Each structure stands twice: as structure tokens, then as C-alpha cells.
Coordinates of C-alpha atoms in Angstrom, one line a residue:
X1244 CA 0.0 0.0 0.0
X1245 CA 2.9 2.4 0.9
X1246 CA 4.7 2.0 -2.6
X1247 CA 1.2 2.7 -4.4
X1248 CA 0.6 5.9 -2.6
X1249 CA 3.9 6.9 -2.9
X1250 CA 3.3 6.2 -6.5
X1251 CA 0.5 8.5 -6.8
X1252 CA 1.9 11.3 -4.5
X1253 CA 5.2 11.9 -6.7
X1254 CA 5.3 14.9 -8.8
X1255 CA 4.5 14.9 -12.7
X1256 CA 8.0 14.3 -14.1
X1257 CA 9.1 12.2 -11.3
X1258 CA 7.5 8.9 -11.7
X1259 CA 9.4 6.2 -10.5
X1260 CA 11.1 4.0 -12.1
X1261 CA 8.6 1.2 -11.6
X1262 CA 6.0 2.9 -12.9
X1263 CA 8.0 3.3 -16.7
X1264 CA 8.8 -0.2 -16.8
X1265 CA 4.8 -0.5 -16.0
X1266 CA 3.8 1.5 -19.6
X1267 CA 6.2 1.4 -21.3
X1268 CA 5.6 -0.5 -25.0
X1269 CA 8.3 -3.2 -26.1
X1270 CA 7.6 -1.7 -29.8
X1271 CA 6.5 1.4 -31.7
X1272 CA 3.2 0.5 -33.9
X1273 CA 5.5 0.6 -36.8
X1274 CA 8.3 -1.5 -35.9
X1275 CA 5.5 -4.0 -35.3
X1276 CA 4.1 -3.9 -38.6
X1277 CA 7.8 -4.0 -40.0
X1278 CA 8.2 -7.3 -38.0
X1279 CA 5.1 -8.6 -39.6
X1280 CA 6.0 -7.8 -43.0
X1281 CA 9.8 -9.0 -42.2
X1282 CA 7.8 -12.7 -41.1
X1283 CA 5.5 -12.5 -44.8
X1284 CA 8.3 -11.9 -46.6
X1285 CA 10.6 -15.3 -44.9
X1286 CA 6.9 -17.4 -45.5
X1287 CA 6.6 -16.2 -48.7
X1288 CA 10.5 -17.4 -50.0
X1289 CA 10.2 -20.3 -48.4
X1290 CA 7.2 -21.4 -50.1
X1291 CA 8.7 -20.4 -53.3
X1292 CA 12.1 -22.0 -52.8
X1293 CA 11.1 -25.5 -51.0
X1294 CA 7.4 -26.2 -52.7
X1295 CA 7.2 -29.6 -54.3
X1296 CA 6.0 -27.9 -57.9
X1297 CA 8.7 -25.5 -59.4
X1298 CA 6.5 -25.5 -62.1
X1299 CA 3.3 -24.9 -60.3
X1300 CA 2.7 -21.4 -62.1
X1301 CA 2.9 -23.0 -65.6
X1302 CA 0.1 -25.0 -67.5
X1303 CA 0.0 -28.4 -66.7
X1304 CA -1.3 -31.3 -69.1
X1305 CA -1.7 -34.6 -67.4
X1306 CA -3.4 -37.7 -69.1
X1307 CA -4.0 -40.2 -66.7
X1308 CA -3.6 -43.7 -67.6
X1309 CA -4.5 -46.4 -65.3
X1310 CA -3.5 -50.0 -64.7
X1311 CA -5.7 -53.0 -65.8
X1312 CA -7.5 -53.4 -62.3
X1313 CA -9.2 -50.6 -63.3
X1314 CA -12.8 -50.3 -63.9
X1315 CA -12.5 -47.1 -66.2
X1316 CA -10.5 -44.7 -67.2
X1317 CA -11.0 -41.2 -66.4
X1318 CA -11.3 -38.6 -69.3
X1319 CA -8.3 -37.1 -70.5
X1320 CA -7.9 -33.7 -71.0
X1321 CA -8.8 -33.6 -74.3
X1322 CA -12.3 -34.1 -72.7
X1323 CA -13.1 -37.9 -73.9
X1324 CA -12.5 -41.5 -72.9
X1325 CA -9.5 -42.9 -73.5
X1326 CA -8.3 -46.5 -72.9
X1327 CA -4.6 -46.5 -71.8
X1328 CA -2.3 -47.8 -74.0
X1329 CA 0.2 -50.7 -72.4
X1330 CA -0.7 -54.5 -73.2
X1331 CA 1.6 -57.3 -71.4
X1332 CA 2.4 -58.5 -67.5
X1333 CA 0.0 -56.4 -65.2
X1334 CA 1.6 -53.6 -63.6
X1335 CA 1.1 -53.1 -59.2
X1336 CA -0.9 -50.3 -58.3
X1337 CA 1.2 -47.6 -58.5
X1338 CA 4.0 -48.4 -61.0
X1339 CA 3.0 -45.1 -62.5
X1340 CA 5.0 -42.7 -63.8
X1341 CA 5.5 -38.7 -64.5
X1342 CA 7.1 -37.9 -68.0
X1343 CA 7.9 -34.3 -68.2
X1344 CA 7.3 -32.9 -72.2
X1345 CA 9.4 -29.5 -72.8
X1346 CA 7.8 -27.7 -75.4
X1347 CA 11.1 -27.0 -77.2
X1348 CA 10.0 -22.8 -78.3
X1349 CA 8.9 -22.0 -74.3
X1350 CA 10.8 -24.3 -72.4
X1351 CA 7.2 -25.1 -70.3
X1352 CA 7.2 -28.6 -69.4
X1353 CA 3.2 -30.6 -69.2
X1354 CA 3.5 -33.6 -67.5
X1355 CA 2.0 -37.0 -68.5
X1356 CA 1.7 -39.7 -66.2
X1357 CA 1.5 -43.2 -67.3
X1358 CA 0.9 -46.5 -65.6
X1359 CA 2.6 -49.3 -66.3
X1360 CA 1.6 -51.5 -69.4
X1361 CA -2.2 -50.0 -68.4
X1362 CA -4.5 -51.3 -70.9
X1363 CA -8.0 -50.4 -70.7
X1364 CA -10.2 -53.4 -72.7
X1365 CA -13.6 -52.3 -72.3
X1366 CA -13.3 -50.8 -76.4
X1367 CA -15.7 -47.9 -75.7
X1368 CA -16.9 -45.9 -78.9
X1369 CA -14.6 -42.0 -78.6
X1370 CA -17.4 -39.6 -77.9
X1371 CA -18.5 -37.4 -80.6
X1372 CA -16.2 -34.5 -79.6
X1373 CA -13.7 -36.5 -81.3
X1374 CA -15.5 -36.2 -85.0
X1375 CA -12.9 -34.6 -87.1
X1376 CA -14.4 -33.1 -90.6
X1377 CA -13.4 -34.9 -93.6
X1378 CA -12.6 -38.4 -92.0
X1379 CA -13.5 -41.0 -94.3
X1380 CA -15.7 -43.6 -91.8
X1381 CA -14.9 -46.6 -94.0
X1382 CA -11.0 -46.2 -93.4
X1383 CA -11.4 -46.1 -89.4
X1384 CA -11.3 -49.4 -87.2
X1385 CA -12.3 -50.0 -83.8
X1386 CA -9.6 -50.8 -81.5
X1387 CA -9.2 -51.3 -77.5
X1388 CA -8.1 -47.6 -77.8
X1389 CA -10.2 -45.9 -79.9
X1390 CA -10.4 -45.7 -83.8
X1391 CA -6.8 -46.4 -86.3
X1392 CA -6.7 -46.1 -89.8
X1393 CA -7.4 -49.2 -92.1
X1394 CA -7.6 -49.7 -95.6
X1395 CA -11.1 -50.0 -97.4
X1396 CA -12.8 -50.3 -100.5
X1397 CA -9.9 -50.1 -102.1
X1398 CA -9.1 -46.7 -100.4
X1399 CA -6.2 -46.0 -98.5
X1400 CA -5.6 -43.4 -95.7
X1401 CA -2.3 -42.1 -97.3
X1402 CA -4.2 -41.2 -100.8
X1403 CA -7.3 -40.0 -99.5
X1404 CA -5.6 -37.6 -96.9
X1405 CA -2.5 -36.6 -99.4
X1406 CA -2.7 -33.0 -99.5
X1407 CA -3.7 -31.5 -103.1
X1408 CA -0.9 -30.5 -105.5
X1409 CA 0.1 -30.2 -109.1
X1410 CA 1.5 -33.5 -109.4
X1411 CA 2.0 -33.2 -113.3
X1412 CA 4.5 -30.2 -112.8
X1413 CA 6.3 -31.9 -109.2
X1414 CA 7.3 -34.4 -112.3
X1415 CA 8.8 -32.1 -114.4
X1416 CA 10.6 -29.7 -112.2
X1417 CA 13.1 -29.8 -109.0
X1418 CA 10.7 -29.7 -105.5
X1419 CA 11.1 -29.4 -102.2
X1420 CA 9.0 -31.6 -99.5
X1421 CA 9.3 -29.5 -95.7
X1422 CA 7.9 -31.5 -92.5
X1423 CA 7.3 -29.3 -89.3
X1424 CA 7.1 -31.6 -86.5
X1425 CA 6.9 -32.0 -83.0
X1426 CA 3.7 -30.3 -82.7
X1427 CA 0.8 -30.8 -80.5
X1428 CA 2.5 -30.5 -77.3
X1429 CA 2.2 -26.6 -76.9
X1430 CA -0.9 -24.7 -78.6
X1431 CA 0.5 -22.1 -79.4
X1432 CA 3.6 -22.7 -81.6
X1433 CA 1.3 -25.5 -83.2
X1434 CA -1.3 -22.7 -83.9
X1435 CA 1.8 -20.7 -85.6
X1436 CA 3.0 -23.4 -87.7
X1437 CA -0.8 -23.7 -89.4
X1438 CA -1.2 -20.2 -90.0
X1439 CA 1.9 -18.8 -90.9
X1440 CA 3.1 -21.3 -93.2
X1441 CA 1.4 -22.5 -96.4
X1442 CA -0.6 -25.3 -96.7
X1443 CA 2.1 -27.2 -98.7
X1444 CA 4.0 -27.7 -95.5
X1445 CA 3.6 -31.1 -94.2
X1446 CA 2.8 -30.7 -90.3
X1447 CA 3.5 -33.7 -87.7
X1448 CA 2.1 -34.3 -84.7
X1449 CA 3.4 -36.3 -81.6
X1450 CA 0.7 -38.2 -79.5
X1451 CA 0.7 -36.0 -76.4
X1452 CA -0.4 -32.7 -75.6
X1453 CA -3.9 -31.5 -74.0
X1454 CA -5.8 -32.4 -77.4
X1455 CA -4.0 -33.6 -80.6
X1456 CA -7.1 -34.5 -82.0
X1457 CA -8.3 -30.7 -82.0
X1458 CA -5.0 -29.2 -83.0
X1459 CA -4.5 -31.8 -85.8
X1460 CA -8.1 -30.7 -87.0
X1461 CA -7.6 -27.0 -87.1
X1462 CA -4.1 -28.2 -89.4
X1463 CA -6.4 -30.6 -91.9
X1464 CA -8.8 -27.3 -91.9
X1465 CA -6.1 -25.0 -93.2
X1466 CA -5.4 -27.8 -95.8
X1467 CA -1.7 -29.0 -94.3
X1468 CA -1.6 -32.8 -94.9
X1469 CA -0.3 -34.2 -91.1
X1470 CA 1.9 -37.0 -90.5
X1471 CA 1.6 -39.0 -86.5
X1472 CA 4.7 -39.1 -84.9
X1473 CA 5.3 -42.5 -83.1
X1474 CA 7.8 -42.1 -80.2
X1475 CA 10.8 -45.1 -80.6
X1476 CA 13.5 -46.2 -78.3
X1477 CA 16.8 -43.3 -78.7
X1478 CA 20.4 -44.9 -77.8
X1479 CA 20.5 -43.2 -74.4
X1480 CA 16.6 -44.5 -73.3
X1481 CA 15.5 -44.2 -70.6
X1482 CA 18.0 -41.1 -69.7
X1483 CA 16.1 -39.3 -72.9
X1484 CA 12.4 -40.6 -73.0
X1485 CA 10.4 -39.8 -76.0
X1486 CA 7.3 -40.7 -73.9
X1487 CA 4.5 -42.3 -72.8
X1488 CA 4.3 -46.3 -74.9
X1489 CA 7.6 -45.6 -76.1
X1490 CA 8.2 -48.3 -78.9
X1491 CA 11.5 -50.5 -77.2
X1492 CA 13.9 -52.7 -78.5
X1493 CA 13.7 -54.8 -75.0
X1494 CA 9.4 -55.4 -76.2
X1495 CA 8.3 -58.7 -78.4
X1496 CA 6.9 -57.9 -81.1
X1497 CA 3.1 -57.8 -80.4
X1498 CA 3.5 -55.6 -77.1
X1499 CA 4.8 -52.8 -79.8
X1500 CA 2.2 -53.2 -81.8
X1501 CA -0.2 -52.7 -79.1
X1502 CA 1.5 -49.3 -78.1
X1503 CA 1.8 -48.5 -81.6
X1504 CA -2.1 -49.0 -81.8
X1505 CA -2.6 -46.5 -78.8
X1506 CA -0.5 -44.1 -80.4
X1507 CA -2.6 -44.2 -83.9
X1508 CA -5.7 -44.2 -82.2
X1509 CA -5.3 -40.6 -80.7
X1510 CA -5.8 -38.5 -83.6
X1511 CA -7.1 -39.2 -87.4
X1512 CA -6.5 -37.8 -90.8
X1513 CA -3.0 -38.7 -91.2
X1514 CA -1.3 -39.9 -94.5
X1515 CA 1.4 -41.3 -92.6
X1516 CA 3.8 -42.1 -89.6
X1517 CA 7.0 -40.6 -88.8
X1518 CA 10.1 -41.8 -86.3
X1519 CA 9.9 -39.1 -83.2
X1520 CA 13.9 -39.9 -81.6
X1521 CA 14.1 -43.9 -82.1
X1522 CA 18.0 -43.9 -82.9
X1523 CA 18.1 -47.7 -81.5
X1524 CA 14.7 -48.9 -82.5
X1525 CA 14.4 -47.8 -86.3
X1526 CA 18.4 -49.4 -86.4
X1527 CA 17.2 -53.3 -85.5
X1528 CA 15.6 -54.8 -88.0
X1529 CA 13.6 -57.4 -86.0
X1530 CA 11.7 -54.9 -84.0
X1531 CA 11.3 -52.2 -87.2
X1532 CA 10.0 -55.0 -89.2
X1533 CA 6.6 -56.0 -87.9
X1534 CA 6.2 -52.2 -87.1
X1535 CA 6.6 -51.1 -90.6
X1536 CA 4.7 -54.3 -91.8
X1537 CA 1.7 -53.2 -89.5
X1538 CA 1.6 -49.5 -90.9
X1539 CA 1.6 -50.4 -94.8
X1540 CA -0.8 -53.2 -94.4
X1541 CA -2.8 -50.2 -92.9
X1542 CA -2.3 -47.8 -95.6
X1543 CA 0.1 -45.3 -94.2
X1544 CA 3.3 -43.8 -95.6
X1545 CA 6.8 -43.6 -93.4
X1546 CA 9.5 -40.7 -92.9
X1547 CA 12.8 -41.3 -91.7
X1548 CA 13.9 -38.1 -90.0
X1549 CA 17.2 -38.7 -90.9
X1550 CA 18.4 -38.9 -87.9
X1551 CA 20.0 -42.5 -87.9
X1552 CA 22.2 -43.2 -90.8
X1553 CA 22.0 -46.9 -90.1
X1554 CA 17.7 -47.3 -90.1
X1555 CA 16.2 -50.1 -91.4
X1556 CA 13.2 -48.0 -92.6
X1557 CA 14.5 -47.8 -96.0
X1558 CA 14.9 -51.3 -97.1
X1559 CA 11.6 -52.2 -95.0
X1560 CA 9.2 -49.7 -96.6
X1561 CA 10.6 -51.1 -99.7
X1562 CA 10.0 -54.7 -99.0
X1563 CA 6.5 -53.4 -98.8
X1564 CA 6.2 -51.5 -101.5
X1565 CA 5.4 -48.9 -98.9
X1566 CA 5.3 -44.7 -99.9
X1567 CA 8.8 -43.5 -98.0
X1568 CA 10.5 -40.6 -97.8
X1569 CA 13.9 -39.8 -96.0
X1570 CA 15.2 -36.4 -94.4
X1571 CA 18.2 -34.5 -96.1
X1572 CA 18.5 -32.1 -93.7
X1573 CA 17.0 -31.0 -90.2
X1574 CA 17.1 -27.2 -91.3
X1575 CA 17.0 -26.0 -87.7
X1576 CA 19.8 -28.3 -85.8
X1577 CA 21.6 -25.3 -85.1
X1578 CA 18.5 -22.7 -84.2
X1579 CA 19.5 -19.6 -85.6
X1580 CA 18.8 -16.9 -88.6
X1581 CA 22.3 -17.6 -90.3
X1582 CA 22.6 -21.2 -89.9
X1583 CA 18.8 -22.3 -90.9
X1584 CA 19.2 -19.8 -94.0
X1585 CA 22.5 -21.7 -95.1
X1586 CA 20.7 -25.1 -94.9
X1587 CA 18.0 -23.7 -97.0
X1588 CA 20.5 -22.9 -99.2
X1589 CA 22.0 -26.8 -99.6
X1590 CA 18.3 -27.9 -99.8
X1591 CA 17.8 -26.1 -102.9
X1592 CA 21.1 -26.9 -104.4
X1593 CA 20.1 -30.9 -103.6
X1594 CA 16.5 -30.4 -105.4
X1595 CA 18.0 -29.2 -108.6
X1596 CA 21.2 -31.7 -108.2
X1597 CA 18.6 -34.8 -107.7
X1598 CA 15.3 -33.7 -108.2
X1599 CA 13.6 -33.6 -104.7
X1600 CA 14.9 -32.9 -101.2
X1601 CA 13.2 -33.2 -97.9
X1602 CA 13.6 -31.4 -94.9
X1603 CA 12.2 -31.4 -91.9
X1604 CA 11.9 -28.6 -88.5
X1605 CA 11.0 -27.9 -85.1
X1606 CA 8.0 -25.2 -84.7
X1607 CA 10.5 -22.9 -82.8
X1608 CA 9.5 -18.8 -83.8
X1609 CA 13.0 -18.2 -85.7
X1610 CA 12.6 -21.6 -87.8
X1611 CA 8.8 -20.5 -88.4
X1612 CA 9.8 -17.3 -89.7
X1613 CA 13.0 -18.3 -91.5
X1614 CA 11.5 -21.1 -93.4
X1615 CA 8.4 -18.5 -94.3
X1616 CA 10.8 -16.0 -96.1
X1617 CA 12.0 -19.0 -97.8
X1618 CA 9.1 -20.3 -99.1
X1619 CA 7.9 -16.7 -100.9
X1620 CA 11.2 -17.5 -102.7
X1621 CA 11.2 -20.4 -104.8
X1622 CA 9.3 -20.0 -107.3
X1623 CA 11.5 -17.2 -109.0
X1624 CA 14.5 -19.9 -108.3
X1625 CA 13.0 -22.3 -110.1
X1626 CA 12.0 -24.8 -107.6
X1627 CA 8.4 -25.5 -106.4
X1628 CA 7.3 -26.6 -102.8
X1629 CA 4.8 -29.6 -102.7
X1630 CA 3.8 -31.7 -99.5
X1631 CA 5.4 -34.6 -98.3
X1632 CA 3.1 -37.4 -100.0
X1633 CA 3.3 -35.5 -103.5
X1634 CA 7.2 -36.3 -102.5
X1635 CA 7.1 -39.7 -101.9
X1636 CA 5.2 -40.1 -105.5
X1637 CA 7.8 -38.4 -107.3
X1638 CA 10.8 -40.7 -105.5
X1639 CA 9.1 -43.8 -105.8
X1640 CA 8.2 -43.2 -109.7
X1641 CA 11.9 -41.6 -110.4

């Protein structure tokens, strides 16, 4: 009691010492509010640096692909039903795996996660969504996967979805064949490549992406003949993975034609089938050869990208009397103004040496614009552009 009225008796000015340690506030209201922003700003990098997605601000495209226990597979993104692709052994629960596809112009990666040798045998019809315009019905058959190609009535799919050219004057005058591939995976360099070049650019499409079947529409609208991309076992697999039902040396014969059936059954309207990587696979003949077999006896044609000088495809395609065509050049290896004009340049020196050359390029912007400039260009040099098909024709006839 003495202390408190002692307290209150002291002068103004000559509080004791007490009574300051009593009021007096650890921190100004500012300093607080610094300390608060000081603790958002640690959450906040934190988050950044240790989150499980890197990636998380970027546009992810996931196709799920379950194993066989499954009752039914869930609807990938292109919006329909589709049975995953891997025949064979029965994977556990869980032997799933993430492959991570870099669109090559943007560097943004989509994801697709696969499960192993999934295979979905309930053979539902695709949903309408997936009518593409100008299909021929009679050339489509029904497998565990969807719809392939087939020959009918005579008709096959790599003559009925040739794009249109001159095919008198190709005969009588050098031509050049150009194949953009590697699209589908990344909207919009693949909507670039169908509206900035001509329609007498072959475009190919890999299997994956959010919805081929859409993009590959949109191409057959703007009058580009597509090829379909079929992803094959590199040297350095699985360190460089082409993708999901990967065609594989290490696979008997009908397990790769059952992933090459879930690769042909994602998007239609193709005239053929190209090699995407597939250094090791197109160079052994016993695993090329039922492959090959399986495409021609359903109507397609086959390009080599060049890439390997010791593939098979060439005395395969032949065996079959198959339509084949062969790369020259990849006119953007090295992706830049100088070195994709100079390629050009041998291209049209090996069109009016041998009559036809092929060459083939990413969708990257410089190669998209290079190759545009380039094109306005041959006709006053004497050499005309024609798609790959009209190509094939003029080789196999020469």
C-alpha cells in the first residue's frame, strides 16, 4: 500500500522507475508492422524455394492412364474417354510414372503420367467430340483404344488424306518436301505453324499434348496434310524418353504393336507415320520389321527423319512396296537466322542436283519465320514446294 501511494503522490516528471517499466511498450506501432512484413516476406520465399512444384505457375497437361484393375479410365484432357495404352504383364498399383514434355519454343514442361503397361479393354466408342471433318468412316477401325486407320474399298488413308498438288508439274521440275514436327504439345507454336506457313508444309504431330485431335483438326482445316509421330526407343533410353508407350527394342513384337495401336488411335486424318527420336529402334531390323509391316498393311506412308544413318526404314518400306521418304536435312539443328538460311540454301542446291529434297523442323519462332521468307522465294529460283506425300510419289516413280 505504501509503494502505491507513494506512487501517486510523486510529482508529474518524477514517476518512479517502476512505474515506466509499467507503460512502457516493447515496440513502436511501426516497428511492429515492419516485424510482420519482415515474417510475410521469410513465408513467402520459403514457399517459393522448397514447394514440391517449381513449375506450379505453368500450365500443366496430365493424361492419366490407369492399370488394368481398373474399372474405367477417367477422361483425359482432351475431354473424352480414352483406354490407356500398355498390353503385357500387369503392372502393381502404383508403377506409375511422370514424363515431363518441354515444349522446345517455351521451355514449359506438361506432365503425363502413365501407368505401367495400363490397358483399358472395355473398347468404348470415342465420344462425338472426337468427329474430325473430312474423315472418311470406312478407313477407321475399332480398337481397345479408340479408332486407327485401315484400308477399305480399295481406299487408302495415305491417298485419300494426301494433301492437293500439281502432281504433273512436281514431275517435271526440281521440288522441295518440308515436315514441321513435334507439334501438339504446346498450342501455341502449333497454332503458328498452321497459320503462318502454307498449306504445302507437311505438319507432324506427336501423341501427347492436351488435345492432338483438335489441334491436328484445325491443321487438316487449313489444308496441311499431317503425318503422326510414333515415339521409338533413342540410344541413351531411358535417360532421354520420348514418352508415354515408347516403342522398345527390350518389347516382343506384339507388345509394340499394341502401343503402336494406342499411339494411332489418338488423332485421325493422317497420311502417314514418322520416327519421333528412335536412334536404337528404327536401327534393328527385327523390332522395325513387324512395325513397318503393321503401318503399310494399314495404308500409311513412313518418314525417316534422318536422324540415324544406319535405319532399317528404307529397305523395309521397300520390301512393302510402302510410300517413303527420307530427311536430307533438319534445317533448324543449329536454331539460328544464319545457320537455318544456309541449310536452306543446300536444300535447294540438292533439289536441282537430284530432283527432290526433304527437310524437316522444329516449330521454334525463328525456324517458323525463316522457313516463311523462304518459301515466298522459290518460285523465282525455279524450284516448287509440294507436300510430303506429292514427295514420296515423285521418288518412288523416279
Amino acid at each position: 500500500m505504501t509503494e502505491t501511494t507513494d506512487d501517486l503522490s510523486a510529482p508529474l516528471g518524477q514517476k518512479t522507475e517502476r512505474q515506466k517499466r509499467r507503460f512502457r511498450l516493447p515496440f513502436t506501432a511501426m516497428q511492429a508492422l515492419a516485424v510482420l512484413f519482415g515474417l510475410f516476406l521469410v513465408v513467402f520465399f520459403a514457399v517459393a524455394l522448397f514447394a514440391d512444384n517449381p513449375f506450379g505457375g505453368e500450365p500443366v497437361a496430365r493424361i492419366a492412364l490407369r492399370n488394368p484393375g481398373d474399372e474405367k479410365l477417367p477422361a483425359a484432357a482432351s475431354g473424352r474417354p480414352e483406354p490407356a495404352a500398355k498390353s503385357g504383364p500387369q503392372a502393381p498399383a502404383g508403377d506409375n510414372k511422370t514424363v515431363t514434355i518441354i515444349d522446345g519454343s517455351s521451355g514449359k514442361r506438361q506432365d503425363i503420367v502413365i501407368g505401367g503397361d495400363a490397358a483399358d479393354k472395355s473398347g468404348a466408342e470415342p465420344a462425338p467430340s472426337m468427329a474430325m471433318t473430312g474423315i472418311d468412316q470406312r478407313l477407321l477401325e475399332k480398337s481397345k483404344y479408340g479408332m486407327i486407320p485401315m484400308v477399305a474399298d480399295g481406299l487408302k488413308p495415305f491417298t485419300v488424306y494426301a494433301a492437293d498438288a500439281d502432281r504433273a508439274k512436281a514431275a517435271k521440275m526440281p521440288v522441295v518436301a518440308i515436315v514441321v514436327g513435334g507439334l501438339g504439345v504446346g498450342a501455341a507454336k502449333t497454332a503458328d505453324a498452321i497459320m503462318k506457313l502454307p498449306p504445302a508444309v507437311t505438319l507432324a504431330f506427336t501423341p501427347y499434348g492436351a488435345d492432338p485431335a483438335k489441334l491436328a483438326e484445325r491443321a487438316r482445316a487449313q489444308r496441311h496434310e499431317i503425318l503422326l509421330q510414333v515415339p521409338m526407343e533413342p540410344f541413351d533410353y531411358p535417360d532421354n524418353d520420348p514418352g508415354p508407350q515408347t516403342l522398345l527394342t527390350t518389347l516382343p513384337p506384339e507388345q509394340n504393336i499394341d502401343r503402336l495401336y494406342w499411339h494411332l488411335s489418338r488423332f485421325q486424318g493422317y497420311a502417314g507415320i514418322a520416327n519421333f527420336m528412335g536412334a536404337r529402334f528404327t536401327a534393328t531390323d527385327a523390332v522395325m520389321q513387324p512395325i513397318i509391316r503393321e503401318a503399310a498393311k494399314r495404308g500409311l506412308g513412313y518418314l525417316d527423319d534422318g536422324s540415324s544413318p544406319r535405319s532399317a526404314a528404307p529397305s523395309l518400306t521397300a520390301a512393302q512396296s510402302m510410300p517413303f521418304a527420307k530427311a536430307d536435312f533438319t534445317i533448324d539443328a543449329v536454331p539460328t537466322s544464319a545457320e537455318i538460311d544456309r541449310t536452306l540454301v543446300k536444300l535447294e542446291t540438292l533439289a536441282k542436283e537430284r530432283g527432290l529434297a526433304v527437310g524437316i523442323a522444329s516449330a521454334l519462332p525463328i525456324s517458323i519465320e525463316r522457313l516463311a521468307a523462304w518459301i515466298k522465294t522459290l518460285d523465282s529460283r525455279g524450284i516448287m514446294l509440294v507436300p510430303l506425300t506429292t514427295a514420296m510419289l515423285k521418288s518412288k516413280s523416279g
